[in-house]
PDB file of C-alpha atoms and ligand atoms in Angstrom:
ATOM      1  CA  MET M1420     167.022  65.189  58.555  1.00 54.00           C
ATOM      2  CA  PRO M1421     169.577  67.013  60.774  1.00 54.00           C
ATOM      3  CA  GLN M1422     167.977  69.278  63.396  1.00 57.00           C
ATOM      4  CA  SER M1423     169.542  72.412  61.912  1.00 79.00           C
ATOM      5  CA  VAL M1424     168.036  71.810  58.464  1.00 89.00           C
ATOM      6  CA  GLN M1425     164.566  73.312  58.006  1.00 95.00           C
ATOM      7  CA  VAL M1426     162.244  72.063  55.296  1.00 98.00           C
ATOM      8  CA  ILE M1427     159.168  74.160  54.560  1.00 98.00           C
ATOM      9  CA  THR M1428     156.760  72.622  52.068  1.00 98.00           C
ATOM     10  CA  ILE M1429     154.171  74.453  49.977  1.00 98.00           C
ATOM     11  CA  ASP M1430     151.675  72.431  47.951  1.00 98.00           C
ATOM     12  CA  GLY M1431     148.624  73.501  46.021  1.00 98.00           C
ATOM     13  CA  PRO M1432     147.026  73.709  42.582  1.00 97.00           C
ATOM     14  CA  ALA M1433     148.327  75.772  39.643  1.00 94.00           C
ATOM     15  CA  GLY M1434     147.740  79.502  40.097  1.00 93.00           C
ATOM     16  CA  ALA M1435     147.313  79.383  43.890  1.00 96.00           C
ATOM     17  CA  GLY M1436     150.383  81.627  44.242  1.00 94.00           C
ATOM     18  CA  LYS M1437     152.883  78.944  45.304  1.00 96.00           C
ATOM     19  CA  SER M1438     155.853  80.058  43.192  1.00 95.00           C
ATOM     20  CA  THR M1439     155.714  83.757  43.993  1.00 95.00           C
ATOM     21  CA  VAL M1440     155.063  83.112  47.662  1.00 98.00           C
ATOM     22  CA  ALA M1441     157.687  80.345  47.977  1.00 98.00           C
ATOM     23  CA  LYS M1442     160.343  82.501  46.270  1.00 96.00           C
ATOM     24  CA  GLU M1443     159.641  85.480  48.538  1.00 97.00           C
ATOM     25  CA  LEU M1444     159.514  83.287  51.643  1.00 98.00           C
ATOM     26  CA  ALA M1445     162.862  81.656  50.781  1.00 97.00           C
ATOM     27  CA  LEU M1446     164.363  85.092  50.207  1.00 96.00           C
ATOM     28  CA  ARG M1447     163.151  86.399  53.566  1.00 96.00           C
ATOM     29  CA  LEU M1448     164.394  83.298  55.390  1.00 97.00           C
ATOM     30  CA  GLY M1449     167.674  83.218  53.443  1.00 96.00           C
ATOM     31  CA  VAL M1450     167.217  79.582  52.376  1.00 97.00           C
ATOM     32  CA  PHE M1451     167.203  77.690  49.070  1.00 97.00           C
ATOM     33  CA  TYR M1452     164.047  77.834  46.929  1.00 98.00           C
ATOM     34  CA  LEU M1453     163.213  74.542  45.233  1.00 98.00           C
ATOM     35  CA  ASP M1454     160.637  74.551  42.432  1.00 98.00           C
ATOM     36  CA  THR M1455     159.835  70.865  41.878  1.00 98.00           C
ATOM     37  CA  GLY M1456     157.470  71.656  38.975  1.00 98.00           C
ATOM     38  CA  ALA M1457     160.509  72.953  37.068  1.00 98.00           C
ATOM     39  CA  MET M1458     162.035  69.455  37.284  1.00 98.00           C
ATOM     40  CA  TYR M1459     158.894  67.806  35.857  1.00 98.00           C
ATOM     41  CA  ARG M1460     158.782  70.468  33.150  1.00 98.00           C
ATOM     42  CA  ALA M1461     162.477  70.125  32.223  1.00 98.00           C
ATOM     43  CA  LEU M1462     162.172  66.363  31.818  1.00 98.00           C
ATOM     44  CA  THR M1463     159.015  66.846  29.712  1.00 98.00           C
ATOM     45  CA  LEU M1464     160.930  69.236  27.454  1.00 98.00           C
ATOM     46  CA  LYS M1465     163.704  66.692  27.004  1.00 98.00           C
ATOM     47  CA  ALA M1466     161.192  63.931  26.197  1.00 98.00           C
ATOM     48  CA  ILE M1467     159.389  66.128  23.624  1.00 98.00           C
ATOM     49  CA  ARG M1468     162.662  67.133  21.966  1.00 98.00           C
ATOM     50  CA  SER M1469     163.831  63.527  21.757  1.00 98.00           C
ATOM     51  CA  GLY M1470     160.650  62.672  19.835  1.00 97.00           C
ATOM     52  CA  MET M1471     160.012  59.669  22.068  1.00 98.00           C
ATOM     53  CA  ASN M1472     156.614  58.130  22.725  1.00 98.00           C
ATOM     54  CA  LEU M1473     155.361  59.859  25.878  1.00 98.00           C
ATOM     55  CA  GLU M1474     153.193  56.817  26.685  1.00 97.00           C
ATOM     56  CA  ASP M1475     156.349  54.701  27.054  1.00 98.00           C
ATOM     57  CA  ALA M1476     156.775  54.603  30.839  1.00 98.00           C
ATOM     58  CA  SER M1477     160.006  52.594  30.894  1.00 98.00           C
ATOM     59  CA  GLY M1478     161.493  54.830  28.195  1.00 98.00           C
ATOM     60  CA  LEU M1479     160.667  57.856  30.370  1.00 98.00           C
ATOM     61  CA  VAL M1480     162.344  56.234  33.376  1.00 98.00           C
ATOM     62  CA  ASP M1481     165.499  55.589  31.304  1.00 98.00           C
ATOM     63  CA  LEU M1482     165.391  59.180  30.114  1.00 98.00           C
ATOM     64  CA  ALA M1483     165.170  60.445  33.718  1.00 98.00           C
ATOM     65  CA  ARG M1484     168.099  58.234  34.768  1.00 98.00           C
ATOM     66  CA  GLY M1485     170.301  59.797  32.112  1.00 98.00           C
ATOM     67  CA  THR M1486     169.335  63.396  32.882  1.00 98.00           C
ATOM     68  CA  ARG M1487     170.878  66.071  35.046  1.00 98.00           C
ATOM     69  CA  ILE M1488     168.647  68.907  36.224  1.00 98.00           C
ATOM     70  CA  ARG M1489     170.146  71.729  38.232  1.00 98.00           C
ATOM     71  CA  LEU M1490     168.227  74.632  39.768  1.00 98.00           C
ATOM     72  CA  GLU M1491     170.057  77.849  40.601  1.00 97.00           C
ATOM     73  CA  ASN M1492     168.593  80.849  42.417  1.00 95.00           C
ATOM     74  CA  HIS M1493     169.714  84.228  41.115  1.00 93.00           C
ATOM     75  CA  ASN M1494     168.475  87.762  41.796  1.00 87.00           C
ATOM     76  CA  SER M1495     166.972  87.722  38.311  1.00 85.00           C
ATOM     77  CA  GLY M1496     165.028  84.509  39.037  1.00 89.00           C
ATOM     78  CA  THR M1497     165.491  80.761  39.077  1.00 94.00           C
ATOM     79  CA  LYS M1498     167.712  79.273  36.395  1.00 98.00           C
ATOM     80  CA  VAL M1499     166.834  75.753  35.260  1.00 98.00           C
ATOM     81  CA  LEU M1500     169.709  73.826  33.701  1.00 98.00           C
ATOM     82  CA  LEU M1501     168.858  70.691  31.726  1.00 98.00           C
ATOM     83  CA  ASP M1502     172.048  68.715  31.078  1.00 98.00           C
ATOM     84  CA  GLY M1503     173.872  72.037  31.350  1.00 98.00           C
ATOM     85  CA  GLU M1504     171.552  74.001  29.005  1.00 98.00           C
ATOM     86  CA  ASP M1505     169.553  76.946  30.335  1.00 98.00           C
ATOM     87  CA  VAL M1506     165.907  76.004  29.667  1.00 98.00           C
ATOM     88  CA  SER M1507     164.303  78.438  32.147  1.00 97.00           C
ATOM     89  CA  ASP M1508     162.028  79.966  29.467  1.00 94.00           C
ATOM     90  CA  ALA M1509     161.559  76.910  27.262  1.00 97.00           C
ATOM     91  CA  ILE M1510     159.960  74.878  30.076  1.00 97.00           C
ATOM     92  CA  ARG M1511     157.134  77.459  30.431  1.00 93.00           C
ATOM     93  CA  SER M1512     155.739  76.915  26.915  1.00 92.00           C
ATOM     94  CA  PRO M1513     152.080  75.815  26.598  1.00 90.00           C
ATOM     95  CA  GLU M1514     153.208  72.551  24.952  1.00 95.00           C
ATOM     96  CA  VAL M1515     155.402  71.629  27.917  1.00 97.00           C
ATOM     97  CA  THR M1516     152.710  72.744  30.402  1.00 94.00           C
ATOM     98  CA  ASN M1517     150.099  70.538  28.748  1.00 94.00           C
ATOM     99  CA  LYS M1518     152.346  67.488  28.348  1.00 97.00           C
ATOM    100  CA  THR M1519     153.919  67.446  31.820  1.00 97.00           C
ATOM    101  CA  PHE M1520     151.240  65.009  32.985  1.00 96.00           C
ATOM    102  CA  TYR M1521     152.899  62.164  31.047  1.00 97.00           C
ATOM    103  CA  ILE M1522     155.992  62.574  33.219  1.00 97.00           C
ATOM    104  CA  ALA M1523     154.017  63.321  36.395  1.00 97.00           C
ATOM    105  CA  ARG M1524     151.894  60.155  36.188  1.00 97.00           C
ATOM    106  CA  THR M1525     154.864  57.812  35.713  1.00 97.00           C
ATOM    107  CA  GLY M1526     155.719  56.274  39.091  1.00 97.00           C
ATOM    108  CA  GLY M1527     159.310  55.319  38.212  1.00 98.00           C
ATOM    109  CA  VAL M1528     160.056  58.871  37.083  1.00 98.00           C
ATOM    110  CA  ARG M1529     158.505  60.366  40.222  1.00 98.00           C
ATOM    111  CA  GLU M1530     160.733  58.127  42.366  1.00 98.00           C
ATOM    112  CA  ILE M1531     163.840  59.486  40.639  1.00 98.00           C
ATOM    113  CA  LEU M1532     162.740  63.129  40.881  1.00 98.00           C
ATOM    114  CA  VAL M1533     161.670  62.721  44.513  1.00 98.00           C
ATOM    115  CA  GLY M1534     165.138  61.269  45.230  1.00 98.00           C
ATOM    116  CA  TRP M1535     166.831  64.351  43.750  1.00 98.00           C
ATOM    117  CA  GLN M1536     164.520  66.638  45.773  1.00 98.00           C
ATOM    118  CA  ARG M1537     165.282  64.791  49.016  1.00 98.00           C
ATOM    119  CA  GLU M1538     169.025  65.036  48.372  1.00 97.00           C
ATOM    120  CA  ILE M1539     168.764  68.815  47.986  1.00 97.00           C
ATOM    121  CA  GLY M1540     166.728  69.119  51.193  1.00 97.00           C
ATOM    122  CA  ALA M1541     169.075  66.859  53.143  1.00 95.00           C
ATOM    123  CA  ARG M1542     172.038  69.201  52.850  1.00 93.00           C
ATOM    124  CA  GLN M1543     170.466  72.634  53.369  1.00 97.00           C
ATOM    125  CA  SER M1544     167.331  74.411  54.558  1.00 98.00           C
ATOM    126  CA  ILE M1545     164.771  74.844  51.799  1.00 98.00           C
ATOM    127  CA  VAL M1546     161.381  76.178  50.849  1.00 98.00           C
ATOM    128  CA  ILE M1547     160.078  73.555  48.439  1.00 98.00           C
ATOM    129  CA  GLU M1548     156.922  73.880  46.349  1.00 98.00           C
ATOM    130  CA  GLY M1549     154.927  71.421  44.258  1.00 98.00           C
ATOM    131  CA  ARG M1550     152.013  69.010  44.477  1.00 98.00           C
ATOM    132  CA  ASP M1551     153.314  66.183  46.697  1.00 98.00           C
ATOM    133  CA  VAL M1552     156.118  67.850  48.637  1.00 98.00           C
ATOM    134  CA  GLY M1553     154.428  67.767  52.060  1.00 98.00           C
ATOM    135  CA  THR M1554     152.792  64.364  51.527  1.00 98.00           C
ATOM    136  CA  VAL M1555     155.424  62.270  49.710  1.00 98.00           C
ATOM    137  CA  VAL M1556     158.753  64.085  49.355  1.00 98.00           C
ATOM    138  CA  PHE M1557     159.104  65.412  52.912  1.00 98.00           C
ATOM    139  CA  PRO M1558     156.372  63.853  55.089  1.00 98.00           C
ATOM    140  CA  LYS M1559     158.399  64.934  58.140  1.00 97.00           C
ATOM    141  CA  ALA M1560     158.944  68.529  56.998  1.00 97.00           C
ATOM    142  CA  THR M1561     159.435  71.190  59.653  1.00 96.00           C
ATOM    143  CA  HIS M1562     156.427  73.209  58.447  1.00 98.00           C
ATOM    144  CA  LYS M1563     153.792  72.392  55.831  1.00 98.00           C
ATOM    145  CA  PHE M1564     151.499  74.726  53.942  1.00 98.00           C
ATOM    146  CA  TYR M1565     148.805  74.209  51.338  1.00 98.00           C
ATOM    147  CA  LEU M1566     147.877  77.246  49.272  1.00 98.00           C
ATOM    148  CA  ASP M1567     144.535  77.396  47.524  1.00 98.00           C
ATOM    149  CA  ALA M1568     142.440  79.986  45.674  1.00 98.00           C
ATOM    150  CA  ASP M1569     139.125  80.087  43.799  1.00 98.00           C
ATOM    151  CA  PHE M1570     139.311  78.683  40.286  1.00 98.00           C
ATOM    152  CA  GLU M1571     138.427  82.028  38.624  1.00 97.00           C
ATOM    153  CA  GLU M1572     141.137  83.822  40.586  1.00 97.00           C
ATOM    154  CA  ARG M1573     143.728  81.166  39.727  1.00 97.00           C
ATOM    155  CA  ALA M1574     142.820  81.459  36.039  1.00 97.00           C
ATOM    156  CA  ARG M1575     142.998  85.277  36.259  1.00 96.00           C
ATOM    157  CA  ARG M1576     146.506  85.087  37.743  1.00 95.00           C
ATOM    158  CA  ARG M1577     147.724  82.691  35.037  1.00 92.00           C
ATOM    159  CA  ILE M1578     146.288  84.915  32.289  1.00 94.00           C
ATOM    160  CA  LYS M1579     147.928  88.009  33.800  1.00 93.00           C
ATOM    161  CA  GLU M1580     151.283  86.233  34.204  1.00 89.00           C
ATOM    162  CA  LEU M1581     151.307  85.021  30.583  1.00 89.00           C
ATOM    163  CA  ARG M1582     150.151  88.395  29.191  1.00 92.00           C
ATOM    164  CA  GLU M1583     152.934  90.116  31.131  1.00 92.00           C
ATOM    165  CA  LYS M1584     155.347  87.833  29.298  1.00 86.00           C
ATOM    166  CA  GLY M1585     153.861  89.068  26.007  1.00 89.00           C
ATOM    167  CA  LYS M1586     151.951  85.855  25.239  1.00 86.00           C
ATOM    168  CA  GLN M1587     148.639  85.852  23.306  1.00 88.00           C
ATOM    169  CA  ILE M1588     146.012  84.197  25.476  1.00 90.00           C
ATOM    170  CA  ASP M1589     142.621  82.779  24.673  1.00 94.00           C
ATOM    171  CA  GLU M1590     140.925  82.956  28.082  1.00 96.00           C
ATOM    172  CA  ASP M1591     138.450  80.112  27.475  1.00 97.00           C
ATOM    173  CA  SER M1592     141.117  77.665  26.312  1.00 95.00           C
ATOM    174  CA  LEU M1593     143.354  78.593  29.224  1.00 95.00           C
ATOM    175  CA  LYS M1594     140.510  77.888  31.662  1.00 97.00           C
ATOM    176  CA  THR M1595     139.778  74.551  29.988  1.00 96.00           C
ATOM    177  CA  GLU M1596     143.470  73.583  30.155  1.00 95.00           C
ATOM    178  CA  LEU M1597     143.743  74.660  33.795  1.00 96.00           C
ATOM    179  CA  LYS M1598     140.669  72.550  34.662  1.00 97.00           C
ATOM    180  CA  GLU M1599     142.172  69.547  32.878  1.00 96.00           C
ATOM    181  CA  ARG M1600     145.522  70.005  34.643  1.00 95.00           C
ATOM    182  CA  ASP M1601     143.747  70.291  38.036  1.00 96.00           C
ATOM    183  CA  HIS M1602     141.832  67.089  37.318  1.00 96.00           C
ATOM    184  CA  LYS M1603     145.017  65.193  36.374  1.00 96.00           C
ATOM    185  CA  ASP M1604     146.933  66.560  39.387  1.00 96.00           C
ATOM    186  CA  PHE M1605     144.158  65.608  41.843  1.00 96.00           C
ATOM    187  CA  THR M1606     143.386  62.160  40.442  1.00 97.00           C
ATOM    188  CA  ARG M1607     146.711  60.536  39.445  1.00 96.00           C
ATOM    189  CA  SER M1608     147.353  57.351  41.403  1.00 95.00           C
ATOM    190  CA  ILE M1609     150.934  58.223  42.414  1.00 95.00           C
ATOM    191  CA  GLY M1610     151.809  61.510  44.117  1.00 95.00           C
ATOM    192  CA  PRO M1611     148.396  63.190  43.613  1.00 96.00           C
ATOM    193  CA  LEU M1612     147.760  66.683  44.891  1.00 97.00           C
ATOM    194  CA  LYS M1613     146.194  66.452  48.334  1.00 96.00           C
ATOM    195  CA  ILE M1614     146.311  68.300  51.625  1.00 98.00           C
ATOM    196  CA  ALA M1615     148.714  66.746  54.142  1.00 98.00           C
ATOM    197  CA  ASP M1616     146.947  66.065  57.482  1.00 97.00           C
ATOM    198  CA  ASP M1617     149.374  68.371  59.274  1.00 97.00           C
ATOM    199  CA  ALA M1618     149.432  71.183  56.685  1.00 98.00           C
ATOM    200  CA  VAL M1619     148.195  74.712  57.349  1.00 98.00           C
ATOM    201  CA  VAL M1620     145.701  75.606  54.584  1.00 98.00           C
ATOM    202  CA  ILE M1621     145.727  79.202  53.356  1.00 98.00           C
ATOM    203  CA  ASP M1622     143.157  80.529  50.903  1.00 98.00           C
ATOM    204  CA  THR M1623     145.014  83.213  48.925  1.00 97.00           C
ATOM    205  CA  THR M1624     142.014  84.329  46.808  1.00 97.00           C
ATOM    206  CA  HIS M1625     141.857  87.750  48.455  1.00 97.00           C
ATOM    207  CA  MET M1626     145.433  87.908  49.714  1.00 97.00           C
ATOM    208  CA  THR M1627     148.535  89.643  48.383  1.00 96.00           C
ATOM    209  CA  VAL M1628     151.861  87.874  48.025  1.00 96.00           C
ATOM    210  CA  ASN M1629     153.364  89.749  50.973  1.00 97.00           C
ATOM    211  CA  GLY M1630     150.236  89.150  53.054  1.00 98.00           C
ATOM    212  CA  THR M1631     150.500  85.423  52.388  1.00 98.00           C
ATOM    213  CA  VAL M1632     154.215  85.346  53.222  1.00 98.00           C
ATOM    214  CA  ASP M1633     153.535  87.253  56.475  1.00 98.00           C
ATOM    215  CA  GLU M1634     150.822  84.746  57.366  1.00 98.00           C
ATOM    216  CA  ILE M1635     153.182  81.812  56.720  1.00 98.00           C
ATOM    217  CA  LEU M1636     155.936  83.434  58.799  1.00 98.00           C
ATOM    218  CA  LYS M1637     153.460  83.928  61.646  1.00 97.00           C
ATOM    219  CA  HIS M1638     152.666  80.185  61.614  1.00 97.00           C
ATOM    220  CA  ILE M1639     156.368  79.293  61.477  1.00 96.00           C
ATOM    221  CA  LYS M1640     157.069  81.526  64.481  1.00 92.00           C
ATOM    222  CA  ASN M1641     154.185  79.931  66.372  1.00 90.00           C
ATOM    223  CA  GLY M1642     155.527  76.495  65.522  1.00 82.00           C
ATOM    224  CA  SER M1643     152.664  75.253  63.312  1.00 66.00           C
TER     225      SER M1643
HETATM  226  O1  C5P P1045     154.211  73.784  39.481  1.00 60.17           O
HETATM  227  P1  C5P P1045     154.035  73.707  37.982  1.00 60.17           P
HETATM  228  O2  C5P P1045     152.711  74.200  37.508  1.00 60.17           O
HETATM  229  O3  C5P P1045     155.179  74.300  37.234  1.00 60.17           O
HETATM  230  O4  C5P P1045     154.076  72.137  37.690  1.00 60.17           O
HETATM  231  C1  C5P P1045     153.882  71.617  36.402  1.00 60.17           C
HETATM  232  C2  C5P P1045     153.281  70.222  36.495  1.00 60.17           C
HETATM  233  O5  C5P P1045     154.252  69.328  37.052  1.00 60.17           O
HETATM  234  C3  C5P P1045     152.059  70.073  37.397  1.00 60.17           C
HETATM  235  O6  C5P P1045     150.835  70.324  36.726  1.00 60.17           O
HETATM  236  C4  C5P P1045     152.139  68.634  37.838  1.00 60.17           C
HETATM  237  O7  C5P P1045     151.517  67.787  36.916  1.00 60.17           O
HETATM  238  C5  C5P P1045     153.630  68.337  37.835  1.00 60.17           C
HETATM  239  N1  C5P P1045     154.184  68.343  39.193  1.00 60.17           N
HETATM  240  C6  C5P P1045     154.072  67.201  39.941  1.00 60.17           C
HETATM  241  N2  C5P P1045     154.603  67.149  41.199  1.00 60.17           N
HETATM  242  C7  C5P P1045     155.242  68.202  41.704  1.00 60.17           C
HETATM  243  C8  C5P P1045     155.350  69.407  40.977  1.00 60.17           C
HETATM  244  C9  C5P P1045     154.784  69.450  39.710  1.00 60.17           C
HETATM  245  O8  C5P P1045     153.473  66.224  39.494  1.00 60.17           O
HETATM  246  N3  C5P P1045     155.783  68.099  42.924  1.00 60.17           N
END
């Protein structure tokens, strides 16, 4: 990676505050924000729409090979383009959220998506967030962070976020689904969620978004 290009990775479980924090951090630093989860979600949406068998690993790899996913940052938020179609809202549906694991556990698909992520980070400075971005995608990143929060707080944030979007939420089912997603993210054999040895761990349970961004900027300034 050229010296002038900075890669800042943020990993952590769902609801730890990664997206909000990563977006704000990228804005403050004036660099590109890369939401890798959006790529896994967009491919899941395409697989669901095509009606294919989600257990078919080689079919999923072929699907990934024939797909173009583009992420654009706008003032209004991140736009996710799947083969040219704006799917920014569609990829946040509960069905996509709960089926993303089929894509995420398929090694051949991860290789393709990781390749796209590396290409984006090779040409410009980025703040990249996901599950494996500091461990697999950019093991030599300039700065690595791992955001965490108590389970109840993560669930509370997800419920609030979905309610703000006008969605009807059953709290118990959301908690069960979040637990299942955590389990799958932590235990998959390829690209599981884990803390990189050289990552700074921040517990955001009692922190605000701006407080977390300030903390990250402090570490970046100090060179950690
Ligand atoms: O970050 P987000 O919750 O949108 O990610 C959706 C799902 O995509 C995660 O639960 C995970 O299974 C998968 N993912 C992944 N690796 C990444 C980012 C997301 O496996 N780097």
